[in-house]
Short mmCIF file of C-alpha atoms in Angstrom, two decimals:
data_model
loop_
_atom_site.label_atom_id
_atom_site.label_comp_id
_atom_site.label_asym_id
_atom_site.label_seq_id
_atom_site.Cartn_x
_atom_site.Cartn_y
_atom_site.Cartn_z
CA UNK A 209 134.11 15.18 184.59
CA UNK A 210 132.28 12.77 182.29
CA UNK A 211 133.99 11.25 179.25
CA UNK A 212 131.57 10.33 176.46
CA UNK A 213 132.69 8.03 173.65
CA UNK A 214 130.66 8.57 170.47
CA UNK A 215 130.63 6.26 167.48
CA UNK A 216 131.76 7.64 164.13
CA UNK A 217 133.18 10.95 162.99
CA UNK A 218 132.72 14.43 164.39
CA UNK A 219 130.30 16.36 162.16
CA UNK A 220 131.24 19.71 160.66
CA UNK A 221 128.53 21.45 162.68
CA UNK A 222 127.62 20.27 166.17
CA UNK A 223 123.86 19.82 166.43
CA UNK A 224 121.40 17.49 168.11
CA UNK A 225 122.90 14.55 169.97
CA UNK A 226 126.49 15.58 169.22
CA UNK A 227 125.87 19.08 170.56
CA UNK A 228 124.16 17.85 173.73
CA UNK A 229 126.95 15.35 174.38
CA UNK A 230 129.60 18.04 173.96
CA UNK A 231 127.81 20.30 176.43
CA UNK A 232 127.54 17.56 179.05
CA UNK A 233 130.97 15.95 178.81
CA UNK A 234 134.38 15.51 177.28
CA UNK A 235 133.57 13.91 173.92
CA UNK A 236 135.84 11.55 171.99
CA UNK A 237 134.82 10.24 168.57
CA UNK A 238 135.76 6.60 168.09
CA UNK A 239 136.16 4.92 164.67
CA UNK A 240 133.38 2.45 163.92
CA UNK A 241 135.74 -0.53 163.70
CA UNK A 242 137.06 0.12 167.21
CA UNK A 243 133.64 0.95 168.63
CA UNK A 244 132.34 -2.43 167.45
CA UNK A 245 134.27 -4.07 170.32
CA UNK A 246 132.70 -1.96 173.05
CA UNK A 247 134.16 -3.63 176.11
CA UNK A 248 137.77 -3.37 174.93
CA UNK A 249 137.15 0.20 173.76
CA UNK A 250 135.83 1.28 177.15
CA UNK A 251 138.52 -0.60 179.03
CA UNK A 252 141.38 0.89 177.02
CA UNK A 253 140.01 4.42 177.21
CA UNK A 254 139.42 4.18 180.96
CA UNK A 255 142.99 3.02 181.47
CA UNK A 256 144.29 5.94 179.42
CA UNK A 257 142.35 8.36 181.62
CA UNK A 258 143.41 6.68 184.86
CA UNK A 259 147.07 6.35 183.83
CA UNK A 260 149.22 5.37 186.82
CA UNK A 261 147.44 7.49 189.39
CA UNK A 262 143.89 6.19 189.20
CA UNK A 263 141.74 3.09 189.54
CA UNK A 264 139.20 1.77 187.05
CA UNK A 265 135.87 0.47 188.33
CA UNK A 266 132.99 -0.92 186.27
CA UNK A 267 129.49 0.03 187.33
CA UNK A 268 128.53 -3.65 187.44
CA UNK A 269 131.28 -4.21 190.03
CA UNK A 270 129.53 -1.81 192.41
CA UNK A 271 126.24 -3.69 192.10
CA UNK A 272 128.01 -7.01 192.47
CA UNK A 273 129.81 -5.92 195.62
CA UNK A 274 126.68 -4.29 197.05
CA UNK A 275 124.58 -7.42 196.60
CA UNK A 276 127.24 -9.55 198.30
CA UNK A 277 128.36 -7.14 201.00
CA UNK A 278 129.32 -9.92 203.38
CA UNK A 279 131.27 -11.89 200.79
CA UNK A 280 134.88 -11.47 199.72
CA UNK A 281 134.63 -13.36 196.44
CA UNK A 282 134.98 -10.33 194.18
CA UNK A 283 138.70 -9.41 194.16
CA UNK A 284 138.43 -6.76 191.46
CA UNK A 285 136.14 -4.58 193.55
CA UNK A 286 137.94 -5.29 196.82
CA UNK A 287 141.30 -4.52 195.25
CA UNK A 288 140.02 -1.17 194.03
CA UNK A 289 138.46 -0.46 197.41
CA UNK A 290 141.80 -1.15 199.05
CA UNK A 291 143.63 1.09 196.61
CA UNK A 292 141.26 3.94 197.48
CA UNK A 293 142.14 3.60 201.16
CA UNK A 294 145.81 4.06 200.36
CA UNK A 295 145.23 7.66 199.41
CA UNK A 296 142.34 9.92 198.65
CA UNK A 297 144.36 11.54 195.88
CA UNK A 298 143.80 8.55 193.58
CA UNK A 299 141.58 9.29 190.62
CA UNK A 300 138.55 7.01 190.38
CA UNK A 301 137.34 6.11 186.88
CA UNK A 302 133.82 4.63 186.71
CA UNK A 303 132.88 2.89 183.45
CA UNK A 304 129.20 2.76 182.43
CA UNK A 305 128.63 0.39 179.52
CA UNK A 306 127.33 1.62 176.16
CA UNK A 307 123.60 1.37 175.64
CA UNK A 308 123.08 0.65 179.33
CA UNK A 309 123.90 -2.94 178.41
CA UNK A 310 124.28 -4.06 182.02
CA UNK A 311 121.92 -6.15 184.11
CA UNK A 312 121.36 -3.28 186.55
CA UNK A 313 119.63 -1.36 183.74
CA UNK A 314 116.91 -4.01 183.76
CA UNK A 315 115.62 -2.66 187.08
CA UNK A 316 114.55 0.60 185.47
CA UNK A 317 112.76 -1.22 182.67
CA UNK A 318 110.96 -3.43 185.19
CA UNK A 319 109.75 -0.31 186.97
CA UNK A 320 108.51 1.06 183.64
CA UNK A 321 106.52 -2.11 182.94
CA UNK A 322 105.13 -2.06 186.47
CA UNK A 323 103.89 1.46 185.79
CA UNK A 324 102.42 0.59 182.38
CA UNK A 325 100.59 -2.43 183.81
CA UNK A 326 98.42 -0.29 186.07
CA UNK A 327 94.69 -0.70 185.50
CA UNK A 328 94.19 2.77 184.06
CA UNK A 329 96.90 2.13 181.45
CA UNK A 330 97.51 -1.30 179.86
CA UNK A 331 96.36 -3.35 182.83
CA UNK A 332 97.42 -6.84 183.83
CA UNK A 333 94.78 -8.99 182.16
CA UNK A 334 94.74 -8.10 178.47
CA UNK A 335 97.15 -9.73 176.05
CA UNK A 336 99.70 -7.29 174.65
CA UNK A 337 102.28 -7.59 171.88
CA UNK A 338 105.07 -5.21 172.82
CA UNK A 339 107.28 -4.00 169.97
CA UNK A 340 110.66 -2.34 170.51
CA UNK A 341 113.77 -1.72 168.42
CA UNK A 342 116.87 -3.53 169.66
CA UNK A 343 120.32 -1.95 169.77
CA UNK A 344 121.94 -3.76 172.68
CA UNK A 345 118.66 -5.59 173.30
CA UNK A 346 118.55 -4.59 176.96
CA UNK A 347 115.17 -2.86 176.79
CA UNK A 348 113.50 -5.84 175.13
CA UNK A 349 115.00 -8.28 177.62
CA UNK A 350 113.92 -6.07 180.52
CA UNK A 351 110.33 -5.98 179.29
CA UNK A 352 110.35 -9.76 178.91
CA UNK A 353 111.67 -10.26 182.43
CA UNK A 354 109.15 -7.83 183.87
CA UNK A 355 106.29 -9.65 182.15
CA UNK A 356 107.41 -12.88 183.83
CA UNK A 357 107.87 -11.31 187.27
CA UNK A 358 104.49 -9.55 187.16
CA UNK A 359 102.60 -12.43 185.53
CA UNK A 360 101.60 -10.38 182.49
CA UNK A 361 100.25 -12.01 179.28
CA UNK A 362 102.65 -9.94 177.19
CA UNK A 363 104.77 -10.93 174.20
CA UNK A 364 107.93 -8.98 173.36
CA UNK A 365 108.90 -8.49 169.72
CA UNK A 366 112.32 -6.88 169.26
CA UNK A 367 113.59 -5.76 165.85
CA UNK A 368 117.28 -6.62 165.51
CA UNK A 369 119.38 -3.64 164.42
CA UNK A 370 122.99 -4.22 165.49
CA UNK A 371 123.59 -7.98 165.50
CA UNK A 372 122.41 -11.37 164.29
CA UNK A 373 119.92 -13.50 166.20
CA UNK A 374 122.65 -15.65 167.78
CA UNK A 375 124.26 -12.53 169.24
CA UNK A 376 120.99 -11.31 170.72
CA UNK A 377 120.15 -14.72 172.19
CA UNK A 378 123.61 -14.81 173.75
CA UNK A 379 123.03 -11.34 175.21
CA UNK A 380 119.63 -12.45 176.50
CA UNK A 381 121.12 -15.40 178.38
CA UNK A 382 123.99 -13.27 179.69
CA UNK A 383 121.78 -10.50 181.08
CA UNK A 384 119.35 -12.97 182.65
CA UNK A 385 122.24 -14.83 184.28
CA UNK A 386 123.79 -11.61 185.61
CA UNK A 387 120.44 -10.34 186.82
CA UNK A 388 119.68 -13.58 188.66
CA UNK A 389 123.12 -13.48 190.27
CA UNK A 390 122.81 -9.88 191.47
CA UNK A 391 119.14 -9.75 192.45
CA UNK A 392 118.25 -13.33 193.34
CA UNK A 393 116.77 -12.41 196.72
CA UNK A 394 114.23 -10.07 195.16
CA UNK A 395 113.03 -12.58 192.58
CA UNK A 396 113.71 -15.90 194.32
CA UNK A 397 110.42 -17.46 193.23
CA UNK A 398 111.08 -16.96 189.52
CA UNK A 399 113.30 -19.35 187.59
CA UNK A 400 114.22 -17.15 184.65
CA UNK A 401 117.62 -18.65 183.98
CA UNK A 402 116.56 -21.85 182.24
CA UNK A 403 118.58 -22.71 179.15
CA UNK A 404 115.45 -22.87 177.01
CA UNK A 405 113.91 -19.67 178.38
CA UNK A 406 113.34 -17.46 175.37
CA UNK A 407 111.62 -14.37 176.70
CA UNK A 408 111.99 -12.24 173.54
CA UNK A 409 110.85 -12.82 169.96
CA UNK A 410 113.83 -11.53 167.96
CA UNK A 411 112.59 -10.16 164.62
CA UNK A 412 114.60 -9.52 161.46
CA UNK A 413 114.32 -6.00 160.10
CA UNK A 414 112.28 -5.67 156.92
CA UNK A 415 115.32 -4.38 155.04
CA UNK A 416 118.46 -5.41 156.99
CA UNK A 417 121.56 -3.26 156.74
CA UNK A 418 124.78 -2.44 158.58
CA UNK A 419 123.93 -0.76 161.87
CA UNK A 420 123.70 3.02 161.61
CA UNK A 421 123.00 3.10 157.89
CA UNK A 422 119.77 4.38 156.38
CA UNK A 423 118.27 3.55 152.99
CA UNK A 424 116.85 5.64 150.20
CA UNK A 425 113.30 6.78 150.91
CA UNK A 426 113.27 6.06 154.64
CA UNK A 427 113.37 9.73 155.67
CA UNK A 428 110.39 10.38 153.41
CA UNK A 429 108.54 7.58 155.24
CA UNK A 430 109.47 9.15 158.60
CA UNK A 431 108.12 12.46 157.32
CA UNK A 432 104.85 10.87 156.23
CA UNK A 433 104.39 9.17 159.60
CA UNK A 434 105.03 12.44 161.45
CA UNK A 435 102.61 14.40 159.29
CA UNK A 436 99.85 11.79 159.49
CA UNK A 437 100.12 10.84 163.17
CA UNK A 438 102.21 13.48 164.94
CA UNK A 439 104.67 10.77 166.00
CA UNK A 440 108.33 11.37 165.15
CA UNK A 441 110.34 8.26 164.32
CA UNK A 442 113.92 8.03 163.07
CA UNK A 443 115.34 5.79 160.31
CA UNK A 444 118.02 4.12 162.47
CA UNK A 445 115.94 2.94 165.43
CA UNK A 446 112.24 3.61 165.82
CA UNK A 447 111.16 3.32 162.18
CA UNK A 448 112.00 -0.39 162.36
CA UNK A 449 109.79 -0.83 165.43
CA UNK A 450 106.99 1.19 163.79
CA UNK A 451 107.01 -0.99 160.66
CA UNK A 452 106.91 -4.19 162.73
CA UNK A 453 104.10 -2.84 164.91
CA UNK A 454 102.07 -1.96 161.80
CA UNK A 455 102.63 -5.46 160.42
CA UNK A 456 101.48 -7.13 163.65
CA UNK A 457 98.45 -4.83 163.81
CA UNK A 458 97.37 -5.90 160.33
CA UNK A 459 97.45 -9.59 161.23
CA UNK A 460 94.47 -11.37 162.75
CA UNK A 461 94.95 -12.37 166.37
CA UNK A 462 92.68 -14.96 167.97
CA UNK A 463 93.46 -13.56 171.43
CA UNK A 464 92.65 -10.02 170.33
CA UNK A 465 96.00 -8.80 171.64
CA UNK A 466 96.78 -5.11 171.54
CA UNK A 467 99.96 -4.06 169.74
CA UNK A 468 102.01 -1.51 171.66
CA UNK A 469 105.18 0.11 170.35
CA UNK A 470 107.63 1.48 172.90
CA UNK A 471 109.28 4.61 171.50
CA UNK A 472 112.96 4.49 172.49
CA UNK A 473 114.00 7.92 171.21
CA UNK A 474 116.70 8.30 168.58
CA UNK A 475 115.31 11.53 167.15
CA UNK A 476 118.26 13.67 168.31
CA UNK A 477 120.49 11.51 166.14
CA UNK A 478 118.71 12.69 163.00
CA UNK A 479 120.63 15.97 163.09
CA UNK A 480 123.88 14.10 162.53
CA UNK A 481 122.26 11.87 159.92
CA UNK A 482 121.18 14.96 157.99
CA UNK A 483 124.83 15.94 157.60
CA UNK A 484 125.92 12.43 156.69
CA UNK A 485 123.06 11.66 154.24
CA UNK A 486 122.50 15.03 152.61
CA UNK A 487 120.85 13.58 149.50
CA UNK A 488 118.24 11.61 151.46
CA UNK A 489 117.35 14.56 153.67
CA UNK A 490 117.32 16.91 150.70
CA UNK A 491 114.30 15.03 149.37
CA UNK A 492 112.23 16.40 152.26
CA UNK A 493 112.28 19.85 150.67
CA UNK A 494 110.35 18.66 147.63
#
């Protein structure tokens, strides 16, 4: 059984992302103030599910123990492993961080960049400015790491949506440090953990706001983009990346770099937004 913690309030009618989540798992809606501290939220909920008859294990603990199989320096994992041997009846609670904000998620992004850098796609020689919206920032950091590992002349521009620049830089250093610790053997020749290593250009949103909020007129802009290009963007995430990509495309570049926007999804969330911002979505009828 999966337990999915969703930010905000349950809508009157389950549609889109809320509906899909409810079909796949046991959904709990968490107030925004509590959800803001994600680690404590996940930890407390996992403990409530485990109660006195289960053990709580973080996904990162599995990777950590796997990469150091011959070491006994990770008591949290070893303690849980021992508790499992005491009885198979113990319930095992595995916590996967919100937004895939763990270093192990970087592996998937590196594979994506490896695929995109094939000669028949973006290639490895041409300069590219990669634009992505940043929630946890994991995707942007993963692209930056992959560019270093593969020797690609790529710049990463990430539009900050959920935090200030200091928070994203802190997350960047944290993920790089964790990644180097877990996967050092695979990338031994690359020193990506330097204090001054800034692998992402963190960009302020054109019109900053509290995360999750949308502004008057933004849904109309999303509608115009969809009708003109066939590309569906949403006002919380991908519209910010689209606007930044358009800005970079309009600027002269001596290197002749291509501007590429990575679409991160977010469109399922528009169903819930339509119920929350009825006035803004009502303008689409006109």
